[in-house]
Amino acid sequence: MAAQQAVPKRALVVIDVQNEYFSGNLCIEYPDVDLSLANICKAMDAARATGISVVVVQHVGPESSPIAGRGSKGAELHSRITERHCDVLIEKNKTSALNGTVLGTWLREREIDTLTVVGYMTHNCVTATTLQAAQEGWRVELLHDACGSVSYANAAGSATAEEIHRAYTVVMHTGFAAVATTAQWLSAVNSGEALVADNIFHSNQRALTAQAGNK
């Protein structure tokens, strides 16, 4: 009989849920930001009710920055975040919440082994934090309906917010993080189970099989 997996010791990491993404210069386009915010709040409430540590991360740039500049309304945390409990507030000025902050030390002191990541933006600070956490040894859970993206166009091409969000979450689920819905995570929390990521090989083989079937 296989050994039973230990109950994860989680921390919920709420990344950059700030006014900038709702009414500022970088509004989230996909998924619907009201939906993702509601799911973030559900996750925070469930974490509080079940004793999971809640980390709120706030990105603050230079005063001159057009995005989340220090002292600006856009840099402020959304009111639905500030009205909820958090165990620690981490200010950052780089993409990853683990880069140049005390977060890693704080998590290790509490013997946290699993990070549940939500917030903005999927393809930027959420992914950067997920990748660094995975490389540093934490298991990571990414709630894809509790984060969001914007669209881009530059010299390399263009992509819609939906394309960016979907591609990044698919890639994260190949081993960097277990990507799930908020509802799936709530169920896992209630049952004491760990969410499980896929892997590169099987993800690729499924895609090749689907492509062959479409020919």
JSON list of C-alpha atoms in Angstrom, two decimals:
[
{"chain": "A", "resi": 1, "resn": "MET", "atom": "CA", "xyz": [0.00, 0.00, 0.00]},
{"chain": "A", "resi": 2, "resn": "ALA", "atom": "CA", "xyz": [1.33, 3.44, -0.93]},
{"chain": "A", "resi": 3, "resn": "ALA", "atom": "CA", "xyz": [2.29, 5.72, 1.92]},
{"chain": "A", "resi": 4, "resn": "GLN", "atom": "CA", "xyz": [-0.31, 8.35, 2.67]},
{"chain": "A", "resi": 5, "resn": "GLN", "atom": "CA", "xyz": [0.77, 11.85, 1.69]},
{"chain": "A", "resi": 6, "resn": "ALA", "atom": "CA", "xyz": [1.11, 14.24, 4.60]},
{"chain": "A", "resi": 7, "resn": "VAL", "atom": "CA", "xyz": [-1.45, 17.01, 4.94]},
{"chain": "A", "resi": 8, "resn": "PRO", "atom": "CA", "xyz": [0.03, 20.12, 3.28]},
{"chain": "A", "resi": 9, "resn": "LYS", "atom": "CA", "xyz": [1.05, 22.96, 5.55]},
{"chain": "A", "resi": 10, "resn": "ARG", "atom": "CA", "xyz": [-0.15, 25.79, 3.37]},
{"chain": "A", "resi": 11, "resn": "ALA", "atom": "CA", "xyz": [0.21, 29.53, 3.17]},
{"chain": "A", "resi": 12, "resn": "LEU", "atom": "CA", "xyz": [-2.07, 31.55, 0.90]},
{"chain": "A", "resi": 13, "resn": "VAL", "atom": "CA", "xyz": [-0.01, 34.15, -0.98]},
{"chain": "A", "resi": 14, "resn": "VAL", "atom": "CA", "xyz": [-2.20, 37.00, -2.26]},
{"chain": "A", "resi": 15, "resn": "ILE", "atom": "CA", "xyz": [-0.16, 38.89, -4.83]},
{"chain": "A", "resi": 16, "resn": "ASP", "atom": "CA", "xyz": [-0.69, 42.54, -5.79]},
{"chain": "A", "resi": 17, "resn": "VAL", "atom": "CA", "xyz": [-4.47, 42.82, -5.53]},
{"chain": "A", "resi": 18, "resn": "GLN", "atom": "CA", "xyz": [-4.22, 46.58, -5.91]},
{"chain": "A", "resi": 19, "resn": "ASN", "atom": "CA", "xyz": [-6.38, 49.33, -7.36]},
{"chain": "A", "resi": 20, "resn": "GLU", "atom": "CA", "xyz": [-4.12, 49.56, -10.41]},
{"chain": "A", "resi": 21, "resn": "TYR", "atom": "CA", "xyz": [-5.66, 46.39, -11.79]},
{"chain": "A", "resi": 22, "resn": "PHE", "atom": "CA", "xyz": [-9.25, 47.51, -11.28]},
{"chain": "A", "resi": 23, "resn": "SER", "atom": "CA", "xyz": [-9.40, 51.22, -12.03]},
{"chain": "A", "resi": 24, "resn": "GLY", "atom": "CA", "xyz": [-5.84, 52.28, -12.85]},
{"chain": "A", "resi": 25, "resn": "ASN", "atom": "CA", "xyz": [-3.54, 52.10, -15.84]},
{"chain": "A", "resi": 26, "resn": "LEU", "atom": "CA", "xyz": [-3.33, 48.30, -16.09]},
{"chain": "A", "resi": 27, "resn": "CYS", "atom": "CA", "xyz": [-6.83, 46.88, -15.76]},
{"chain": "A", "resi": 28, "resn": "ILE", "atom": "CA", "xyz": [-7.14, 43.09, -15.75]},
{"chain": "A", "resi": 29, "resn": "GLU", "atom": "CA", "xyz": [-8.95, 41.85, -18.87]},
{"chain": "A", "resi": 30, "resn": "TYR", "atom": "CA", "xyz": [-9.20, 38.07, -18.42]},
{"chain": "A", "resi": 31, "resn": "PRO", "atom": "CA", "xyz": [-10.73, 36.35, -16.53]},
{"chain": "A", "resi": 32, "resn": "ASP", "atom": "CA", "xyz": [-13.35, 38.88, -15.47]},
{"chain": "A", "resi": 33, "resn": "VAL", "atom": "CA", "xyz": [-11.70, 40.80, -12.66]},
{"chain": "A", "resi": 34, "resn": "ASP", "atom": "CA", "xyz": [-14.82, 40.77, -10.50]},
{"chain": "A", "resi": 35, "resn": "LEU", "atom": "CA", "xyz": [-14.85, 36.98, -10.70]},
{"chain": "A", "resi": 36, "resn": "SER", "atom": "CA", "xyz": [-11.17, 36.61, -9.84]},
{"chain": "A", "resi": 37, "resn": "LEU", "atom": "CA", "xyz": [-11.51, 39.07, -6.95]},
{"chain": "A", "resi": 38, "resn": "ALA", "atom": "CA", "xyz": [-14.48, 37.15, -5.57]},
{"chain": "A", "resi": 39, "resn": "ASN", "atom": "CA", "xyz": [-12.46, 33.93, -5.70]},
{"chain": "A", "resi": 40, "resn": "ILE", "atom": "CA", "xyz": [-9.48, 35.57, -4.02]},
{"chain": "A", "resi": 41, "resn": "CYS", "atom": "CA", "xyz": [-11.77, 36.67, -1.21]},
{"chain": "A", "resi": 42, "resn": "LYS", "atom": "CA", "xyz": [-13.25, 33.16, -0.92]},
{"chain": "A", "resi": 43, "resn": "ALA", "atom": "CA", "xyz": [-9.75, 31.76, -0.61]},
{"chain": "A", "resi": 44, "resn": "MET", "atom": "CA", "xyz": [-8.77, 34.32, 2.03]},
{"chain": "A", "resi": 45, "resn": "ASP", "atom": "CA", "xyz": [-11.91, 33.62, 4.05]},
{"chain": "A", "resi": 46, "resn": "ALA", "atom": "CA", "xyz": [-11.37, 29.86, 3.85]},
{"chain": "A", "resi": 47, "resn": "ALA", "atom": "CA", "xyz": [-7.73, 30.23, 4.84]},
{"chain": "A", "resi": 48, "resn": "ARG", "atom": "CA", "xyz": [-8.70, 32.30, 7.87]},
{"chain": "A", "resi": 49, "resn": "ALA", "atom": "CA", "xyz": [-11.35, 29.75, 8.88]},
{"chain": "A", "resi": 50, "resn": "THR", "atom": "CA", "xyz": [-8.99, 26.77, 8.59]},
{"chain": "A", "resi": 51, "resn": "GLY", "atom": "CA", "xyz": [-5.84, 28.25, 10.12]},
{"chain": "A", "resi": 52, "resn": "ILE", "atom": "CA", "xyz": [-3.90, 28.67, 6.87]},
{"chain": "A", "resi": 53, "resn": "SER", "atom": "CA", "xyz": [-1.47, 31.59, 7.02]},
{"chain": "A", "resi": 54, "resn": "VAL", "atom": "CA", "xyz": [-2.41, 34.49, 4.75]},
{"chain": "A", "resi": 55, "resn": "VAL", "atom": "CA", "xyz": [0.36, 36.53, 3.13]},
{"chain": "A", "resi": 56, "resn": "VAL", "atom": "CA", "xyz": [-0.65, 39.74, 1.35]},
{"chain": "A", "resi": 57, "resn": "VAL", "atom": "CA", "xyz": [1.89, 41.10, -1.11]},
{"chain": "A", "resi": 58, "resn": "GLN", "atom": "CA", "xyz": [1.90, 44.71, -2.35]},
{"chain": "A", "resi": 59, "resn": "HIS", "atom": "CA", "xyz": [4.00, 45.90, -5.27]},
{"chain": "A", "resi": 60, "resn": "VAL", "atom": "CA", "xyz": [5.25, 49.48, -4.93]},
{"chain": "A", "resi": 61, "resn": "GLY", "atom": "CA", "xyz": [7.25, 51.17, -7.66]},
{"chain": "A", "resi": 62, "resn": "PRO", "atom": "CA", "xyz": [9.04, 54.53, -7.79]},
{"chain": "A", "resi": 63, "resn": "GLU", "atom": "CA", "xyz": [6.85, 57.62, -7.39]},
{"chain": "A", "resi": 64, "resn": "SER", "atom": "CA", "xyz": [7.36, 58.37, -11.09]},
{"chain": "A", "resi": 65, "resn": "SER", "atom": "CA", "xyz": [6.09, 54.97, -12.23]},
{"chain": "A", "resi": 66, "resn": "PRO", "atom": "CA", "xyz": [2.82, 54.96, -14.22]},
{"chain": "A", "resi": 67, "resn": "ILE", "atom": "CA", "xyz": [1.97, 51.63, -12.55]},
{"chain": "A", "resi": 68, "resn": "ALA", "atom": "CA", "xyz": [1.65, 51.28, -8.77]},
{"chain": "A", "resi": 69, "resn": "GLY", "atom": "CA", "xyz": [3.88, 54.26, -8.05]},
{"chain": "A", "resi": 70, "resn": "ARG", "atom": "CA", "xyz": [4.56, 54.89, -4.39]},
{"chain": "A", "resi": 71, "resn": "GLY", "atom": "CA", "xyz": [1.89, 57.14, -2.88]},
{"chain": "A", "resi": 72, "resn": "SER", "atom": "CA", "xyz": [-0.54, 56.64, -5.77]},
{"chain": "A", "resi": 73, "resn": "LYS", "atom": "CA", "xyz": [-4.12, 55.43, -5.54]},
{"chain": "A", "resi": 74, "resn": "GLY", "atom": "CA", "xyz": [-3.22, 52.61, -7.91]},
{"chain": "A", "resi": 75, "resn": "ALA", "atom": "CA", "xyz": [-0.59, 51.24, -5.53]},
{"chain": "A", "resi": 76, "resn": "GLU", "atom": "CA", "xyz": [-3.11, 50.87, -2.70]},
{"chain": "A", "resi": 77, "resn": "LEU", "atom": "CA", "xyz": [-4.48, 47.45, -1.91]},
{"chain": "A", "resi": 78, "resn": "HIS", "atom": "CA", "xyz": [-8.07, 46.86, -2.99]},
{"chain": "A", "resi": 79, "resn": "SER", "atom": "CA", "xyz": [-10.52, 47.56, -0.16]},
{"chain": "A", "resi": 80, "resn": "ARG", "atom": "CA", "xyz": [-11.82, 43.98, -0.21]},
{"chain": "A", "resi": 81, "resn": "ILE", "atom": "CA", "xyz": [-8.31, 42.81, 0.65]},
{"chain": "A", "resi": 82, "resn": "THR", "atom": "CA", "xyz": [-7.64, 45.34, 3.41]},
{"chain": "A", "resi": 83, "resn": "GLU", "atom": "CA", "xyz": [-10.91, 44.45, 5.15]},
{"chain": "A", "resi": 84, "resn": "ARG", "atom": "CA", "xyz": [-9.76, 40.84, 5.49]},
{"chain": "A", "resi": 85, "resn": "HIS", "atom": "CA", "xyz": [-7.29, 39.24, 7.87]},
{"chain": "A", "resi": 86, "resn": "CYS", "atom": "CA", "xyz": [-3.68, 38.73, 6.87]},
{"chain": "A", "resi": 87, "resn": "ASP", "atom": "CA", "xyz": [-0.80, 37.35, 8.91]},
{"chain": "A", "resi": 88, "resn": "VAL", "atom": "CA", "xyz": [1.89, 39.38, 7.20]},
{"chain": "A", "resi": 89, "resn": "LEU", "atom": "CA", "xyz": [2.05, 42.18, 4.63]},
{"chain": "A", "resi": 90, "resn": "ILE", "atom": "CA", "xyz": [5.04, 42.00, 2.28]},
{"chain": "A", "resi": 91, "resn": "GLU", "atom": "CA", "xyz": [6.07, 44.99, 0.18]},
{"chain": "A", "resi": 92, "resn": "LYS", "atom": "CA", "xyz": [8.03, 44.22, -2.96]},
{"chain": "A", "resi": 93, "resn": "ASN", "atom": "CA", "xyz": [9.53, 46.12, -5.88]},
{"chain": "A", "resi": 94, "resn": "LYS", "atom": "CA", "xyz": [10.45, 43.16, -8.10]},
{"chain": "A", "resi": 95, "resn": "THR", "atom": "CA", "xyz": [8.26, 40.61, -9.86]},
{"chain": "A", "resi": 96, "resn": "SER", "atom": "CA", "xyz": [8.71, 37.67, -7.49]},
{"chain": "A", "resi": 97, "resn": "ALA", "atom": "CA", "xyz": [7.41, 38.04, -3.95]},
{"chain": "A", "resi": 98, "resn": "LEU", "atom": "CA", "xyz": [10.40, 35.96, -2.82]},
{"chain": "A", "resi": 99, "resn": "ASN", "atom": "CA", "xyz": [13.00, 38.19, -4.47]},
{"chain": "A", "resi": 100, "resn": "GLY", "atom": "CA", "xyz": [14.57, 40.65, -2.04]},
{"chain": "A", "resi": 101, "resn": "THR", "atom": "CA", "xyz": [11.88, 40.31, 0.64]},
{"chain": "A", "resi": 102, "resn": "VAL", "atom": "CA", "xyz": [11.60, 38.55, 4.00]},
{"chain": "A", "resi": 103, "resn": "LEU", "atom": "CA", "xyz": [8.90, 36.21, 2.70]},
{"chain": "A", "resi": 104, "resn": "GLY", "atom": "CA", "xyz": [11.12, 33.15, 2.28]},
{"chain": "A", "resi": 105, "resn": "THR", "atom": "CA", "xyz": [12.46, 33.43, 5.83]},
{"chain": "A", "resi": 106, "resn": "TRP", "atom": "CA", "xyz": [8.96, 34.02, 7.20]},
{"chain": "A", "resi": 107, "resn": "LEU", "atom": "CA", "xyz": [7.64, 30.89, 5.49]},
{"chain": "A", "resi": 108, "resn": "ARG", "atom": "CA", "xyz": [10.54, 28.68, 6.57]},
{"chain": "A", "resi": 109, "resn": "GLU", "atom": "CA", "xyz": [10.27, 29.80, 10.19]},
{"chain": "A", "resi": 110, "resn": "ARG", "atom": "CA", "xyz": [6.69, 28.50, 10.15]},
{"chain": "A", "resi": 111, "resn": "GLU", "atom": "CA", "xyz": [7.62, 25.29, 8.31]},
{"chain": "A", "resi": 112, "resn": "ILE", "atom": "CA", "xyz": [5.27, 26.07, 5.44]},
{"chain": "A", "resi": 113, "resn": "ASP", "atom": "CA", "xyz": [5.69, 23.49, 2.66]},
{"chain": "A", "resi": 114, "resn": "THR", "atom": "CA", "xyz": [2.96, 24.51, 0.20]},
{"chain": "A", "resi": 115, "resn": "LEU", "atom": "CA", "xyz": [2.21, 27.93, -1.27]},
{"chain": "A", "resi": 116, "resn": "THR", "atom": "CA", "xyz": [-1.22, 28.65, -2.73]},
{"chain": "A", "resi": 117, "resn": "VAL", "atom": "CA", "xyz": [-0.78, 31.58, -5.10]},
{"chain": "A", "resi": 118, "resn": "VAL", "atom": "CA", "xyz": [-3.50, 33.99, -6.25]},
{"chain": "A", "resi": 119, "resn": "GLY", "atom": "CA", "xyz": [-3.55, 37.56, -7.53]},
{"chain": "A", "resi": 120, "resn": "TYR", "atom": "CA", "xyz": [-2.15, 39.63, -10.40]},
{"chain": "A", "resi": 121, "resn": "MET", "atom": "CA", "xyz": [-0.82, 39.34, -12.97]},
{"chain": "A", "resi": 122, "resn": "THR", "atom": "CA", "xyz": [-0.90, 35.69, -14.00]},
{"chain": "A", "resi": 123, "resn": "HIS", "atom": "CA", "xyz": [1.99, 36.03, -16.44]},
{"chain": "A", "resi": 124, "resn": "ASN", "atom": "CA", "xyz": [4.12, 38.41, -14.41]},
{"chain": "A", "resi": 125, "resn": "CYS", "atom": "CA", "xyz": [4.32, 38.47, -10.62]},
{"chain": "A", "resi": 126, "resn": "VAL", "atom": "CA", "xyz": [2.21, 35.34, -10.12]},
{"chain": "A", "resi": 127, "resn": "THR", "atom": "CA", "xyz": [4.39, 33.30, -12.48]},
{"chain": "A", "resi": 128, "resn": "ALA", "atom": "CA", "xyz": [7.65, 34.79, -11.19]},
{"chain": "A", "resi": 129, "resn": "THR", "atom": "CA", "xyz": [6.71, 33.91, -7.61]},
{"chain": "A", "resi": 130, "resn": "THR", "atom": "CA", "xyz": [5.57, 30.43, -8.65]},
{"chain": "A", "resi": 131, "resn": "LEU", "atom": "CA", "xyz": [8.79, 29.67, -10.51]},
{"chain": "A", "resi": 132, "resn": "GLN", "atom": "CA", "xyz": [11.05, 30.89, -7.72]},
{"chain": "A", "resi": 133, "resn": "ALA", "atom": "CA", "xyz": [9.04, 29.04, -5.07]},
{"chain": "A", "resi": 134, "resn": "ALA", "atom": "CA", "xyz": [9.20, 25.81, -7.05]},
{"chain": "A", "resi": 135, "resn": "GLN", "atom": "CA", "xyz": [12.96, 26.17, -7.56]},
{"chain": "A", "resi": 136, "resn": "GLU", "atom": "CA", "xyz": [13.47, 26.83, -3.85]},
{"chain": "A", "resi": 137, "resn": "GLY", "atom": "CA", "xyz": [11.62, 23.69, -2.81]},
{"chain": "A", "resi": 138, "resn": "TRP", "atom": "CA", "xyz": [8.04, 24.64, -2.02]},
{"chain": "A", "resi": 139, "resn": "ARG", "atom": "CA", "xyz": [5.08, 22.84, -3.52]},
{"chain": "A", "resi": 140, "resn": "VAL", "atom": "CA", "xyz": [2.95, 25.42, -5.30]},
{"chain": "A", "resi": 141, "resn": "GLU", "atom": "CA", "xyz": [-0.77, 25.59, -6.01]},
{"chain": "A", "resi": 142, "resn": "LEU", "atom": "CA", "xyz": [-1.99, 28.19, -8.51]},
{"chain": "A", "resi": 143, "resn": "LEU", "atom": "CA", "xyz": [-5.70, 29.06, -8.61]},
{"chain": "A", "resi": 144, "resn": "HIS", "atom": "CA", "xyz": [-6.33, 30.01, -12.23]},
{"chain": "A", "resi": 145, "resn": "ASP", "atom": "CA", "xyz": [-9.74, 31.60, -11.61]},
{"chain": "A", "resi": 146, "resn": "ALA", "atom": "CA", "xyz": [-8.28, 33.76, -8.83]},
{"chain": "A", "resi": 147, "resn": "CYS", "atom": "CA", "xyz": [-5.70, 35.57, -10.98]},
{"chain": "A", "resi": 148, "resn": "GLY", "atom": "CA", "xyz": [-5.75, 37.42, -14.29]},
{"chain": "A", "resi": 149, "resn": "SER", "atom": "CA", "xyz": [-3.91, 38.92, -17.25]},
{"chain": "A", "resi": 150, "resn": "VAL", "atom": "CA", "xyz": [-3.84, 41.87, -19.62]},
{"chain": "A", "resi": 151, "resn": "SER", "atom": "CA", "xyz": [-3.27, 41.90, -23.39]},
{"chain": "A", "resi": 152, "resn": "TYR", "atom": "CA", "xyz": [0.02, 42.87, -25.04]},
{"chain": "A", "resi": 153, "resn": "ALA", "atom": "CA", "xyz": [1.26, 44.14, -28.39]},
{"chain": "A", "resi": 154, "resn": "ASN", "atom": "CA", "xyz": [4.91, 44.89, -29.15]},
{"chain": "A", "resi": 155, "resn": "ALA", "atom": "CA", "xyz": [7.63, 44.21, -31.69]},
{"chain": "A", "resi": 156, "resn": "ALA", "atom": "CA", "xyz": [7.47, 40.48, -30.98]},
{"chain": "A", "resi": 157, "resn": "GLY", "atom": "CA", "xyz": [3.76, 40.29, -31.80]},
{"chain": "A", "resi": 158, "resn": "SER", "atom": "CA", "xyz": [0.50, 40.44, -29.93]},
{"chain": "A", "resi": 159, "resn": "ALA", "atom": "CA", "xyz": [-1.58, 38.26, -27.63]},
{"chain": "A", "resi": 160, "resn": "THR", "atom": "CA", "xyz": [-4.94, 38.66, -25.97]},
{"chain": "A", "resi": 161, "resn": "ALA", "atom": "CA", "xyz": [-5.30, 38.49, -22.20]},
{"chain": "A", "resi": 162, "resn": "GLU", "atom": "CA", "xyz": [-7.11, 35.18, -22.56]},
{"chain": "A", "resi": 163, "resn": "GLU", "atom": "CA", "xyz": [-4.31, 33.69, -24.67]},
{"chain": "A", "resi": 164, "resn": "ILE", "atom": "CA", "xyz": [-1.66, 34.86, -22.21]},
{"chain": "A", "resi": 165, "resn": "HIS", "atom": "CA", "xyz": [-3.55, 33.65, -19.14]},
{"chain": "A", "resi": 166, "resn": "ARG", "atom": "CA", "xyz": [-4.36, 30.26, -20.66]},
{"chain": "A", "resi": 167, "resn": "ALA", "atom": "CA", "xyz": [-0.86, 29.60, -21.99]},
{"chain": "A", "resi": 168, "resn": "TYR", "atom": "CA", "xyz": [0.87, 30.55, -18.75]},
{"chain": "A", "resi": 169, "resn": "THR", "atom": "CA", "xyz": [-1.42, 28.44, -16.58]},
{"chain": "A", "resi": 170, "resn": "VAL", "atom": "CA", "xyz": [-1.06, 25.44, -18.91]},
{"chain": "A", "resi": 171, "resn": "VAL", "atom": "CA", "xyz": [2.73, 25.73, -18.70]},
{"chain": "A", "resi": 172, "resn": "MET", "atom": "CA", "xyz": [2.69, 26.14, -14.91]},
{"chain": "A", "resi": 173, "resn": "HIS", "atom": "CA", "xyz": [0.71, 22.89, -14.58]},
{"chain": "A", "resi": 174, "resn": "THR", "atom": "CA", "xyz": [3.48, 20.89, -16.28]},
{"chain": "A", "resi": 175, "resn": "GLY", "atom": "CA", "xyz": [5.31, 20.65, -12.96]},
{"chain": "A", "resi": 176, "resn": "PHE", "atom": "CA", "xyz": [5.89, 24.12, -11.56]},
{"chain": "A", "resi": 177, "resn": "ALA", "atom": "CA", "xyz": [2.50, 24.25, -9.82]},
{"chain": "A", "resi": 178, "resn": "ALA", "atom": "CA", "xyz": [-0.72, 22.34, -9.40]},
{"chain": "A", "resi": 179, "resn": "VAL", "atom": "CA", "xyz": [-3.16, 24.55, -11.30]},
{"chain": "A", "resi": 180, "resn": "ALA", "atom": "CA", "xyz": [-6.75, 24.33, -10.09]},
{"chain": "A", "resi": 181, "resn": "THR", "atom": "CA", "xyz": [-9.97, 26.25, -9.60]},
{"chain": "A", "resi": 182, "resn": "THR", "atom": "CA", "xyz": [-10.77, 27.92, -6.31]},
{"chain": "A", "resi": 183, "resn": "ALA", "atom": "CA", "xyz": [-13.56, 25.36, -5.79]},
{"chain": "A", "resi": 184, "resn": "GLN", "atom": "CA", "xyz": [-11.12, 22.47, -6.27]},
{"chain": "A", "resi": 185, "resn": "TRP", "atom": "CA", "xyz": [-8.72, 24.07, -3.80]},
{"chain": "A", "resi": 186, "resn": "LEU", "atom": "CA", "xyz": [-11.44, 24.59, -1.21]},
{"chain": "A", "resi": 187, "resn": "SER", "atom": "CA", "xyz": [-12.34, 20.92, -1.51]},
{"chain": "A", "resi": 188, "resn": "ALA", "atom": "CA", "xyz": [-8.70, 19.90, -1.09]},
{"chain": "A", "resi": 189, "resn": "VAL", "atom": "CA", "xyz": [-8.34, 22.13, 1.97]},
{"chain": "A", "resi": 190, "resn": "ASN", "atom": "CA", "xyz": [-11.45, 20.62, 3.56]},
{"chain": "A", "resi": 191, "resn": "SER", "atom": "CA", "xyz": [-10.25, 17.07, 2.91]},
{"chain": "A", "resi": 192, "resn": "GLY", "atom": "CA", "xyz": [-6.63, 17.72, 3.90]},
{"chain": "A", "resi": 193, "resn": "GLU", "atom": "CA", "xyz": [-5.38, 16.66, 0.47]},
{"chain": "A", "resi": 194, "resn": "ALA", "atom": "CA", "xyz": [-2.63, 18.06, -1.72]},
{"chain": "A", "resi": 195, "resn": "LEU", "atom": "CA", "xyz": [-3.31, 19.23, -5.25]},
{"chain": "A", "resi": 196, "resn": "VAL", "atom": "CA", "xyz": [-1.07, 17.53, -7.80]},
{"chain": "A", "resi": 197, "resn": "ALA", "atom": "CA", "xyz": [0.62, 19.03, -10.85]},
{"chain": "A", "resi": 198, "resn": "ASP", "atom": "CA", "xyz": [0.99, 17.24, -14.17]},
{"chain": "A", "resi": 199, "resn": "ASN", "atom": "CA", "xyz": [4.36, 16.85, -15.91]},
{"chain": "A", "resi": 200, "resn": "ILE", "atom": "CA", "xyz": [6.08, 17.91, -19.11]},
{"chain": "A", "resi": 201, "resn": "PHE", "atom": "CA", "xyz": [6.08, 14.51, -20.81]},
{"chain": "A", "resi": 202, "resn": "HIS", "atom": "CA", "xyz": [2.43, 13.63, -20.32]},
{"chain": "A", "resi": 203, "resn": "SER", "atom": "CA", "xyz": [1.31, 17.17, -21.15]},
{"chain": "A", "resi": 204, "resn": "ASN", "atom": "CA", "xyz": [3.19, 16.98, -24.44]},
{"chain": "A", "resi": 205, "resn": "GLN", "atom": "CA", "xyz": [1.97, 13.47, -25.28]},
{"chain": "A", "resi": 206, "resn": "ARG", "atom": "CA", "xyz": [-1.67, 14.49, -24.82]},
{"chain": "A", "resi": 207, "resn": "ALA", "atom": "CA", "xyz": [-1.15, 17.46, -27.13]},
{"chain": "A", "resi": 208, "resn": "LEU", "atom": "CA", "xyz": [0.45, 15.28, -29.80]},
{"chain": "A", "resi": 209, "resn": "THR", "atom": "CA", "xyz": [-2.37, 12.74, -29.55]},
{"chain": "A", "resi": 210, "resn": "ALA", "atom": "CA", "xyz": [-4.95, 15.50, -29.92]},
{"chain": "A", "resi": 211, "resn": "GLN", "atom": "CA", "xyz": [-3.13, 16.93, -32.93]},
{"chain": "A", "resi": 212, "resn": "ALA", "atom": "CA", "xyz": [-2.96, 13.52, -34.58]},
{"chain": "A", "resi": 213, "resn": "GLY", "atom": "CA", "xyz": [-6.67, 12.99, -34.01]},
{"chain": "A", "resi": 214, "resn": "ASN", "atom": "CA", "xyz": [-7.47, 16.29, -35.72]},
{"chain": "A", "resi": 215, "resn": "LYS", "atom": "CA", "xyz": [-5.64, 15.40, -38.94]}
]
